[in-house]
Coordinates of C-alpha atoms in Angstrom, one line a residue:
X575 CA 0.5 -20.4 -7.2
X576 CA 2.6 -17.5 -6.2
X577 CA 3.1 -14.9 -8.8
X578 CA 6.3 -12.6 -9.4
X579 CA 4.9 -10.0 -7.4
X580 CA 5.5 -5.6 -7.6
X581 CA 8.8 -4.1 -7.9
X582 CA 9.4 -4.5 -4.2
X583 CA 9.7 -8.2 -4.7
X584 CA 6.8 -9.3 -2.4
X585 CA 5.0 -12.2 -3.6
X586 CA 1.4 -12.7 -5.0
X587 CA 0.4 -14.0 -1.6
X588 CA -0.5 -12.4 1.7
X589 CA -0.5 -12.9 5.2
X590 CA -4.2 -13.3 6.6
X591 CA -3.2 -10.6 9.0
X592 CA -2.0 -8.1 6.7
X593 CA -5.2 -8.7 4.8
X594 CA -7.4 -7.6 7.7
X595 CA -5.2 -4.5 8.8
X596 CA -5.0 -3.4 5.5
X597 CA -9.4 -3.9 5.2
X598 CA -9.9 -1.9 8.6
X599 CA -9.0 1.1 6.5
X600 CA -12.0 0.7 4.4
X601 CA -13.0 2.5 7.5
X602 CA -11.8 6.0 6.3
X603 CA -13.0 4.7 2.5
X604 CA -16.6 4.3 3.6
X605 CA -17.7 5.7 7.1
X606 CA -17.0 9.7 6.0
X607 CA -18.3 8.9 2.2
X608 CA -21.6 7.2 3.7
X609 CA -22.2 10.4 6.2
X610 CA -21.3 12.8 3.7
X611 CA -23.4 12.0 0.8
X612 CA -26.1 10.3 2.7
X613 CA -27.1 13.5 5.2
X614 CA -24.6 16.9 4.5
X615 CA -27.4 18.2 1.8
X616 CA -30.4 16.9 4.3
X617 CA -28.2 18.8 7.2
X618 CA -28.2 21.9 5.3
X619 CA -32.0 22.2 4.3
X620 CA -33.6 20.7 7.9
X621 CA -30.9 21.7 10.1
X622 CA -29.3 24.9 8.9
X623 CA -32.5 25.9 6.7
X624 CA -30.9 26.1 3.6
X625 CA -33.0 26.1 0.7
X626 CA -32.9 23.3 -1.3
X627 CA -31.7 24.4 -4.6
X628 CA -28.7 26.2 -2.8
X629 CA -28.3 23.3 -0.8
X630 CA -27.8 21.3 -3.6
X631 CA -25.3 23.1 -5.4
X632 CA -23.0 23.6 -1.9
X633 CA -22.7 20.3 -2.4
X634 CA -22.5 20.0 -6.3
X635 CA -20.1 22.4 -6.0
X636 CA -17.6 20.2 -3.5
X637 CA -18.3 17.1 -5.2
X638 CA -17.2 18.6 -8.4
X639 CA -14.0 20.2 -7.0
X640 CA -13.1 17.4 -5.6
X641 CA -13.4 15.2 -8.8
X642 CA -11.3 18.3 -10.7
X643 CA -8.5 17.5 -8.2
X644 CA -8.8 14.0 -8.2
X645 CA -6.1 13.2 -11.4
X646 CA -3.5 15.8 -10.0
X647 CA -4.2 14.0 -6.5
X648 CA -3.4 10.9 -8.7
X649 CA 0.1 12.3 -10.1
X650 CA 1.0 13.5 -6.8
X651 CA 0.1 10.2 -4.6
X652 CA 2.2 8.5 -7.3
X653 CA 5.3 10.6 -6.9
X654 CA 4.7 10.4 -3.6
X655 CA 4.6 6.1 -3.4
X656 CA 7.8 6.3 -6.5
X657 CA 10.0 8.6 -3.7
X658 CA 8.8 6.7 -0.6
X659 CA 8.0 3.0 -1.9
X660 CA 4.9 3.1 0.3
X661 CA 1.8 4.5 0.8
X662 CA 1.8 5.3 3.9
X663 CA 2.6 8.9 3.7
X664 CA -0.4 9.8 1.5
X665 CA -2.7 8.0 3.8
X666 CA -1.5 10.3 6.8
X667 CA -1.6 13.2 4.7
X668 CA -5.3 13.2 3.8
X669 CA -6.3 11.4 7.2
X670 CA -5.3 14.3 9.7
X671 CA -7.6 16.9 8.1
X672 CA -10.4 14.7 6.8
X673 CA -10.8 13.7 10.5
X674 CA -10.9 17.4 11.8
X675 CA -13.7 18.7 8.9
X676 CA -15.5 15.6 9.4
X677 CA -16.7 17.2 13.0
X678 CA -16.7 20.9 11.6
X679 CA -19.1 19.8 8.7
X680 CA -21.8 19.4 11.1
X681 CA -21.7 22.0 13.5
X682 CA -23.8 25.2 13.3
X683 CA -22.0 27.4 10.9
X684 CA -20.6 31.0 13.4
X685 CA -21.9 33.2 10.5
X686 CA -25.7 34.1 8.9
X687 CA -26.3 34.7 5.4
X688 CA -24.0 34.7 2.9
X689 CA -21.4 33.6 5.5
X690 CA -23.2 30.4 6.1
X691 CA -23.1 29.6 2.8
X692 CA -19.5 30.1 2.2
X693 CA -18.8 28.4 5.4
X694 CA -20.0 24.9 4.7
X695 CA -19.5 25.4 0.8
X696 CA -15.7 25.6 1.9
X697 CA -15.4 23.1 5.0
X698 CA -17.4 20.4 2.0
X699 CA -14.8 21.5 -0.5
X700 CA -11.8 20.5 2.4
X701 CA -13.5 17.2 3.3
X702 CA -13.9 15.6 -0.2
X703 CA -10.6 16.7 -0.8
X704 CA -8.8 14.9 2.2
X705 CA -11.4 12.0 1.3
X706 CA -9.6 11.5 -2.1
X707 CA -6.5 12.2 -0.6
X708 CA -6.7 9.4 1.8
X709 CA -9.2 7.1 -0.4
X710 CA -7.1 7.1 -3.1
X711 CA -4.0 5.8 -1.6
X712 CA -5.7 3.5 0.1
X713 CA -6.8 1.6 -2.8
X714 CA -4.1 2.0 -4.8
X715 CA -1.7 -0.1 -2.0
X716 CA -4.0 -2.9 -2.9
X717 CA -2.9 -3.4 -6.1
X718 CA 1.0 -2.9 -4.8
X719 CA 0.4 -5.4 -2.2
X720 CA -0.4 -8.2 -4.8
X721 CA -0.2 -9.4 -8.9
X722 CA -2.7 -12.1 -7.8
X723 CA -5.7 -12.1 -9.5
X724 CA -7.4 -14.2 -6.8
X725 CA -5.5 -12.3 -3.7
X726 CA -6.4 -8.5 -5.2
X727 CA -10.5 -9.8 -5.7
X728 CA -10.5 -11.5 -1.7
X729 CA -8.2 -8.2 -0.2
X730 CA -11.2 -6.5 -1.7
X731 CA -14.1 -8.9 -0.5
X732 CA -12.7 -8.3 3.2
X733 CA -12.6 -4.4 2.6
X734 CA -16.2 -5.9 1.7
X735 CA -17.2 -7.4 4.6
X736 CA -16.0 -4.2 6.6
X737 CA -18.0 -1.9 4.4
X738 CA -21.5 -2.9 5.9
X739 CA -20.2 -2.1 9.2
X740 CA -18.7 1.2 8.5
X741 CA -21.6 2.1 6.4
X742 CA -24.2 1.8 8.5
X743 CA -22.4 3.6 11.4
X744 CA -22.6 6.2 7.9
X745 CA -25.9 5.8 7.0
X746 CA -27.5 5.2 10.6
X747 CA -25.3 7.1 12.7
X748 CA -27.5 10.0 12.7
X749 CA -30.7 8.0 13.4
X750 CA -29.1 6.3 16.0
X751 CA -28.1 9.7 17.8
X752 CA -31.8 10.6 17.8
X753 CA -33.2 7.6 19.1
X754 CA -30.9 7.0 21.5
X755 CA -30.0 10.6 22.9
X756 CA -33.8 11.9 22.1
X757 CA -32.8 14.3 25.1
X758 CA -30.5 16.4 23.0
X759 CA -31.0 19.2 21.4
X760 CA -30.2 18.5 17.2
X761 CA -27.4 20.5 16.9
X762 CA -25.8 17.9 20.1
X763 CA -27.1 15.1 18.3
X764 CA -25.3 16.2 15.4
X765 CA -22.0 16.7 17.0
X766 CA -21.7 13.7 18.7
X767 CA -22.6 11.5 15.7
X768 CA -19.8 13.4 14.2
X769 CA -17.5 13.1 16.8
X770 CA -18.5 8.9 17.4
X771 CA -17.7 8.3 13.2
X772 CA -14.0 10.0 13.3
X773 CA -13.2 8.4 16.3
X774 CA -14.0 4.5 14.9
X775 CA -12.5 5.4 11.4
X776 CA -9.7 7.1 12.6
X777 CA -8.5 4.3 14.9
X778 CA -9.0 1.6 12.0
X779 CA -7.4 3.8 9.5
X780 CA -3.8 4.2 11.8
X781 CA -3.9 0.1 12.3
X782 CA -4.5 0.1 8.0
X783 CA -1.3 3.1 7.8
X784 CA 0.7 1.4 10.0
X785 CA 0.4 -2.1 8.3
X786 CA 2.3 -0.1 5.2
X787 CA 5.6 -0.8 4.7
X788 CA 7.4 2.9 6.4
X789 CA 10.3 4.7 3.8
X790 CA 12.7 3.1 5.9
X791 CA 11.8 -0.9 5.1
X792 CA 11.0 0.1 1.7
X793 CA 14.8 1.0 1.3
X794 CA 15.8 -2.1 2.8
X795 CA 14.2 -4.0 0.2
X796 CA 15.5 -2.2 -2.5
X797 CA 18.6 -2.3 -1.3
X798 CA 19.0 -5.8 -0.7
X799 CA 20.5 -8.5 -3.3
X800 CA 21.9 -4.8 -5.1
X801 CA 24.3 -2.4 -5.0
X802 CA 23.3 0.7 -3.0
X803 CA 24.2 2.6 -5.9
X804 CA 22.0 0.6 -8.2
X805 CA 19.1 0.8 -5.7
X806 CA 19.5 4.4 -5.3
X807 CA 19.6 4.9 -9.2
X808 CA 16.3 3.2 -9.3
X809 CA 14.3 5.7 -6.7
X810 CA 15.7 8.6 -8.9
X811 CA 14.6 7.3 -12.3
X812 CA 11.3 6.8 -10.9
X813 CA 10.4 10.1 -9.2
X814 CA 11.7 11.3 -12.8
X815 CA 9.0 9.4 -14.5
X816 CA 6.2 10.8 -12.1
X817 CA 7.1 13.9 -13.1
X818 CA 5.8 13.4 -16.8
X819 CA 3.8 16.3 -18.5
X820 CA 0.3 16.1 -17.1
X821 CA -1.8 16.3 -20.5
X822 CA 1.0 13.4 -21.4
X823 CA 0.2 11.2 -18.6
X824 CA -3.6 12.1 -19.2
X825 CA -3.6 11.4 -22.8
X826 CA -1.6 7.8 -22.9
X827 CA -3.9 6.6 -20.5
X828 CA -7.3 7.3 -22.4
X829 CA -5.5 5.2 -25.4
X830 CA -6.8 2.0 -23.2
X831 CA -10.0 0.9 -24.0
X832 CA -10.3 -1.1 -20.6
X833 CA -10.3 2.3 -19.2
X834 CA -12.7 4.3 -21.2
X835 CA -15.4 1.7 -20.3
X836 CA -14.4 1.3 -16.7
X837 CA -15.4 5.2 -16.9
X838 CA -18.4 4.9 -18.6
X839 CA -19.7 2.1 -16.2
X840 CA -18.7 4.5 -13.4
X841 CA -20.8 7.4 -14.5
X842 CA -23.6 5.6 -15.2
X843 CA -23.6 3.9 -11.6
X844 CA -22.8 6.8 -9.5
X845 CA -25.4 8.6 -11.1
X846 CA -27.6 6.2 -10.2
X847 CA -25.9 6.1 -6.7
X848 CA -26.2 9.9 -6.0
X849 CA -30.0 10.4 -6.9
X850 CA -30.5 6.8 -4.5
X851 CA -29.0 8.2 -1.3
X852 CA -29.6 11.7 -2.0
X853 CA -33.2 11.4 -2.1
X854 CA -33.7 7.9 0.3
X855 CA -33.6 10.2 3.6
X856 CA -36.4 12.2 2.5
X857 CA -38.1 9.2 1.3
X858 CA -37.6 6.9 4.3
X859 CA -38.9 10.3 6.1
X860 CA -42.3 11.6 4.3
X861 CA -43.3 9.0 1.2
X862 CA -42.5 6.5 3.6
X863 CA -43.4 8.4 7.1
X864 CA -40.7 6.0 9.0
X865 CA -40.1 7.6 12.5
X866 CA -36.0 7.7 13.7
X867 CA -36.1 3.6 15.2
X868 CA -37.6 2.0 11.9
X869 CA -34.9 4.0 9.8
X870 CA -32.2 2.7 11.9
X871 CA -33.7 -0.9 11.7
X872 CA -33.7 -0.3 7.6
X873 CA -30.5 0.7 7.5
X874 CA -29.3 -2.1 9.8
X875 CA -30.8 -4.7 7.5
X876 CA -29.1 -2.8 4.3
X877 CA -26.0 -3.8 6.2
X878 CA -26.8 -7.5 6.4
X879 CA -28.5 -8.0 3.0
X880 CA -25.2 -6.1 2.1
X881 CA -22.6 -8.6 3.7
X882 CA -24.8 -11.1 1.7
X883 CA -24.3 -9.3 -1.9
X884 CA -20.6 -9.3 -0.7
X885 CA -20.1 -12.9 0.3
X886 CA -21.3 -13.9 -3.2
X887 CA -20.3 -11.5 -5.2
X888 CA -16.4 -12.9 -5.0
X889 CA -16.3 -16.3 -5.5
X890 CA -18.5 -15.6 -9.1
X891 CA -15.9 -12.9 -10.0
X892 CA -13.0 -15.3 -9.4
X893 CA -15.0 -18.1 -11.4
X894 CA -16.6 -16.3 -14.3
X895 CA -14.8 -13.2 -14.4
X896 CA -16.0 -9.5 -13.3
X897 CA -17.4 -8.7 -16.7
X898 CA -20.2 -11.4 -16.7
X899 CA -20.8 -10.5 -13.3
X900 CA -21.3 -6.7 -13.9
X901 CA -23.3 -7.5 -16.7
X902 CA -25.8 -9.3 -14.8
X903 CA -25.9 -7.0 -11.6
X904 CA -26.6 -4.1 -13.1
X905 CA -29.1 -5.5 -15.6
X906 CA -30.9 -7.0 -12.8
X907 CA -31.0 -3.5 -10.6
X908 CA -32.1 -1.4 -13.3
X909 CA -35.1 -3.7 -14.4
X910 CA -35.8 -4.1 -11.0
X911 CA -35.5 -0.2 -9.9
X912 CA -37.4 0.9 -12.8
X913 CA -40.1 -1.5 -12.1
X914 CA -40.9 -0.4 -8.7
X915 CA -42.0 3.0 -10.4
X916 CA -45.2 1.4 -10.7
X917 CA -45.8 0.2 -7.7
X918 CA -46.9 1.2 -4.7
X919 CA -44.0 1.9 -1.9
X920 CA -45.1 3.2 1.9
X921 CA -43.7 0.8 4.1
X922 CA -40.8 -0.4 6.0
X923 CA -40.6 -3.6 4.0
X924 CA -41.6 -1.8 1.1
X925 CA -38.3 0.0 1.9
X926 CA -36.5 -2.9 2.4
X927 CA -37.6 -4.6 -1.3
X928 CA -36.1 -1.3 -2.4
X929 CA -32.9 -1.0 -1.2
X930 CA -32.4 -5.2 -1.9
X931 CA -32.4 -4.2 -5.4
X932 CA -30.8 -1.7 -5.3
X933 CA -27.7 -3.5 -2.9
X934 CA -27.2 -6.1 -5.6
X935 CA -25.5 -3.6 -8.1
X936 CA -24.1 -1.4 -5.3
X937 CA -22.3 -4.3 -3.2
X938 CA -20.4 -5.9 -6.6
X939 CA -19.9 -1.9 -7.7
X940 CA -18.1 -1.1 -4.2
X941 CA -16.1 -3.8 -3.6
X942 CA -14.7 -5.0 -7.1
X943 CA -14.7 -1.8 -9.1
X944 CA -11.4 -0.6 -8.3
X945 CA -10.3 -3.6 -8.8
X946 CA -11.2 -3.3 -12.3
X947 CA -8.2 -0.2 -12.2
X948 CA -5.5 -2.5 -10.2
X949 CA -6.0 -4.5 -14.0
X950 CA -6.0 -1.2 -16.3
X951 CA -2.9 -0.3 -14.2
X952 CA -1.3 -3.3 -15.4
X953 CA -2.5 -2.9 -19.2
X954 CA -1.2 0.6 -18.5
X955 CA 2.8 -0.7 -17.4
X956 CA 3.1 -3.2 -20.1
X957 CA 2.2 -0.7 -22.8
X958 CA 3.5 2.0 -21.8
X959 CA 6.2 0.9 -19.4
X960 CA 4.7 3.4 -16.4
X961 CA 3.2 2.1 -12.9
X962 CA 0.8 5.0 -12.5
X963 CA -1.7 3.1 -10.3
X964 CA -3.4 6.1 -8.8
X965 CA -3.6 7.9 -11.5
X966 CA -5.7 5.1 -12.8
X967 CA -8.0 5.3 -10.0
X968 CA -7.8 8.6 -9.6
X969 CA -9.8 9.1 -13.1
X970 CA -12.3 6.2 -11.8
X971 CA -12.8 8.3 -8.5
X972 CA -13.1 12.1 -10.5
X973 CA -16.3 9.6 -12.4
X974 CA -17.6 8.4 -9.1
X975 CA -17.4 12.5 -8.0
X976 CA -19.4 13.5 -11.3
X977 CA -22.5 11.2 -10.5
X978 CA -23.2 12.8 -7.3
X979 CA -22.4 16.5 -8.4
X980 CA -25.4 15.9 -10.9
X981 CA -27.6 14.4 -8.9
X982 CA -27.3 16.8 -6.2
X983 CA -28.0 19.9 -8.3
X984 CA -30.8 18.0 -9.7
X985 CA -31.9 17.0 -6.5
X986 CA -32.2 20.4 -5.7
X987 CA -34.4 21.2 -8.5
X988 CA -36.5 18.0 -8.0
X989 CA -37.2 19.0 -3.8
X990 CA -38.5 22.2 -5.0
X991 CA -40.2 21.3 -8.4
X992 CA -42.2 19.0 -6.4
X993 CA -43.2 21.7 -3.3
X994 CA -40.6 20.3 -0.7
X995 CA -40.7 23.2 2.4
X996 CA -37.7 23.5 4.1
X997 CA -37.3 23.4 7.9
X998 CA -38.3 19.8 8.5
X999 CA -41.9 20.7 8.6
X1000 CA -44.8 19.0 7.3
X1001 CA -44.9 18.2 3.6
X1002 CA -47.4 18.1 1.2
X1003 CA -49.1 15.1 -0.7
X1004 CA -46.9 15.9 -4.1
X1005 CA -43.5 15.6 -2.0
X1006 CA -44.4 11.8 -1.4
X1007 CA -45.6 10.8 -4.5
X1008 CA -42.6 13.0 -6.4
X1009 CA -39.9 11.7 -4.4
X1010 CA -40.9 8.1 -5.0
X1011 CA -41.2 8.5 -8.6
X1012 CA -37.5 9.7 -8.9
X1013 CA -36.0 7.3 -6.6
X1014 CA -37.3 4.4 -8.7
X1015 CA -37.1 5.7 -12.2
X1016 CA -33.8 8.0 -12.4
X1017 CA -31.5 5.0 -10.6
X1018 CA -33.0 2.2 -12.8
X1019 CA -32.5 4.2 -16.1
X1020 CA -28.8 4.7 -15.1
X1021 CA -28.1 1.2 -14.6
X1022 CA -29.7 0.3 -17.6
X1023 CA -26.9 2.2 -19.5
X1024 CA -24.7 0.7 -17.1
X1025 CA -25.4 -2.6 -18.6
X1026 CA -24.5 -1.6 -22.4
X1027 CA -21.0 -0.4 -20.9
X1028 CA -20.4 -3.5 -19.2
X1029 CA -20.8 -5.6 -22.2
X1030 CA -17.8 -3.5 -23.3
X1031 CA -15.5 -4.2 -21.1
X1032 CA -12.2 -6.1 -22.8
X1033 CA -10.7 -7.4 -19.9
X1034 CA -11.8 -11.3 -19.3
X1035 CA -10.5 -14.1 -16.7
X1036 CA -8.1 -15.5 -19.1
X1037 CA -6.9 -12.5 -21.1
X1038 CA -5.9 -11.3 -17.4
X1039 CA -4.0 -14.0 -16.3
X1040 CA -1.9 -14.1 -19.9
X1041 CA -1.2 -10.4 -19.4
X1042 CA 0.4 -11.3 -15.5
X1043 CA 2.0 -14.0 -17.1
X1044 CA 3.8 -11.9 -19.8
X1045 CA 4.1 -8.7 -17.6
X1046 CA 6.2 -10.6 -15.1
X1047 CA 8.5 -12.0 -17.9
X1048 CA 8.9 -8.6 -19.3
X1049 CA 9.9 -7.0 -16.1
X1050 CA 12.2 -9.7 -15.8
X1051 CA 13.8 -9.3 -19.1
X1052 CA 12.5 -12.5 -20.4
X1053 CA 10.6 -13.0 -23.8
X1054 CA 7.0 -12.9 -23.9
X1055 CA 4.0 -12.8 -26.1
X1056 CA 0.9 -10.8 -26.4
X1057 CA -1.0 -13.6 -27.3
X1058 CA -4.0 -14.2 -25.9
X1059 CA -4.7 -10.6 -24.4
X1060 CA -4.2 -8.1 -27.8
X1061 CA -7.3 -6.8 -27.7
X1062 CA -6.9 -5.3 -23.9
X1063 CA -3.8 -3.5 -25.4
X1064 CA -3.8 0.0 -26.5
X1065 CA -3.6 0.3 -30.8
X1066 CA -0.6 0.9 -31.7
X1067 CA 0.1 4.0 -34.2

């Protein structure tokens, strides 16, 4: 059934093809994010020779910043889309840089000492920056493409089935460049995986702009079946409404309970997230002594265990709802995670047992989670009459920053708590055994909490289709009733 659709008038369905152009732009959502907080802090202690505490709080310090940006980023993406009726702009706007600091992150820094540091503490500061610049108006034109319920979950399970792709050209990329170029020095190796990632997500991410409607359609549609006068009316009102008091815009959107546990389920996953990936190079390394070809083969098989987790992970949100499904996936991970603490992990299929567990909270997380937002953003225009779409996901994304700003300063703390030497040199026995300890027992009792938020979460299969049902009668000027979905609603004073 076709729904009413956004304020541009497009229905609740959509074009196969539009689906897949908009899903290669998961490329610039997932390829920098999986290189980035996969290997930057491993790049700065065995490449550059940073210690490790430092290390970690480089990259504390540009995960933070960029989650401290992230709501302003919101409010000005939004102002942007409410002037231009498309997204495209803010795409192109974070894509151009993002694509030139994703090569200068990993080059040797043209300064010693102190220089160093500042030098990749500021080039790590630009690229999360662009990243959220680009990331978050990428996801927020999903939920302007479609009201659909059904179309938002599958536009989201084919940004799914890109991700293992992308990511692994993230998480492998590196591994590949030694096994396959062994001949090159590391700084080369370095470079050209650098060079090889921001050409494939930079391609994909121009087909993904380009699929957006340009400022010139977008006034077409506005304009047609209206006066030009009324049309024009319209686009001013609504740049006026972007331009709200921030601590206002802040403040009316934490009234929604939806929301605050969306947050909360956030934290306590990219938490778990951070300490998984910040520590699983140095794992795969020395508790698990993989050489460069069985790393790439692990990571390869995270990729296909991941399009698995995907490929279900859909169809049971559309049947049962997201909630249930949430419930279960992180309940499942974090009993799992924390049980491996007692066992015994030094092998690749060791490795492999690992990250399954792991994959079938962080497949559901990554593709569906923002979808959870496209539904707050809808809570958030019927009670408060606003379309503030990345705004919403711009508070989910300054959570999903906070989990690995923590875990990298701790992870700092943990390398040289448990005698990590850096330089890429032999480790000691207590680097294996500590490094195993926190992989397992730090993620599982994260997604543990994870599983309390979930059971909070107030948004349900049929409380979100009474909501559609009533938002589009309201935009219309129609009557409608509450009934059904009060309890998503903010309280009223």
């Amino acid at each position: 059934m076709k729904t009413k659709g956004n304020v541009l008038g497009l229905t609740g369905e959509i074009s196969i093809g539009k689906k897949i152009r908009y899903s290669l732009g998961n490329a610039g959502d997932e390829l920098p994010y999986a290189l980035f907080y996969t290997y930057f802090m491993m790049y700065l202690t065995e490449v550059a020779g940073i210690n490790a505490v430092v290390a970690g709080i480089i990259s504390a310090v540009a995960a933070a910043c960029d989650g401290l940006v992230d709501p302003a980023l919101g409010i000005f993406s939004d102002n942007l889309y409410r002037k231009h009726g498309t997204r495209r702009t803010g795409m192109i706007i974070g894509l151009g840089p993002l694509a030139i600091v994703t090569i200068l992150l990993f080059v040797p820094a043209p300064f010693s000492g102190v220089g160093e540091l500042i030098y990749y503490c500021i080039f790590s500061i630009l690229f999360v920056t662009c990243f959220s610049m680009y990331s978050t108006n990428f996801i927020s034109m999903g939920a302007e493409m479609t009201d659909s319920y059904e179309e938002r979950n599958f536009l989201r399970l084919l940004c799914g089935l890109t991700a293992p792709l992308f990511s692994y050209l993230g998480h492998g990329g590196p591994q590949l460049a030694k096994a396959i170029l062994p001949e090159m020095d590391v700084d080369a190796q370095w470079l050209t995986t650098g060079i090889s990632v921001t050409l494939v997500y930079g391609i994909c991410c121009l087909v993904c702009i380009f699929a957006a409607l340009s400022p010139r359609k977008v006034k077409a549609l506005r304009a047609a079946g209206r006066p030009p006068k009324e049309a024009a009316a319209e686009e001013n009102d609504d740049v006026k409404i972007g331009k709200l008091n921030f601590i206002e815009n802040v403040t009316s959107l934490l009234k929604i309970k939806a929301l605050k546990v969306q947050l909360i389920m956030v934290f306590a996953f990219t938490v778990a997230n951070g300490f998984f990936y910040a520590l699983i190079a140095y794992v795969l390394t020395y508790s698990m002594e993989l050489n460069a070809a069985q790393q790439a083969t692990f990571w390869a098989v995270e990729s296909v265990v991941y399009y698995g987790a995907i490929v279900l992970c859909v169809p049971v949100a559309n049947k049962f709802g997201k909630k249930p499904m949430f419930i279960v996936c992180y309940a499942v991970a974090g009993v799992t995670m924390t049980s491996f603490f007692f066992l015994n992990l030094n092998s690749l299929g060791a490795a492999v047992a690992m990250m399954v567990a792991f994959t079938l909270v962080e497949a559901p997380f990554w593709t569906l989670h923002c979808t959870m937002g496209y539904e707050i953003s809808d809570i958030d225009e019927f009670a408060n009459g606003k379309r503030r779409t990345s705004l919403v996901i711009s508070f989910a994304s300054l959570f999903v920053k906070i989990g690995p700003t923590l875990s990298y300063i701790f992870t700092g703390i943990i390398l040289s708590s448990i005698g990590y030497v850096e330089g890429g040199v032999s480790q000691p026995e207590s680097v294996a055994e500590g490094l195993h300890g926190y992989i397992t027992l730090l993620p599982g009792i994260f997604l543990l909490l994870g599983v309390i938020a979930a059971l909070q979460y107030p948004v349900t299969r049929k409380g979100f289709d009474a909501l559609t049902k009533a938002l589009e009668a309201k935009r219309a000027g129609e009557d409608y009733s509450t009934e059904g979905f009060e309890h998503m609603l903010p309280k009223a004073k």
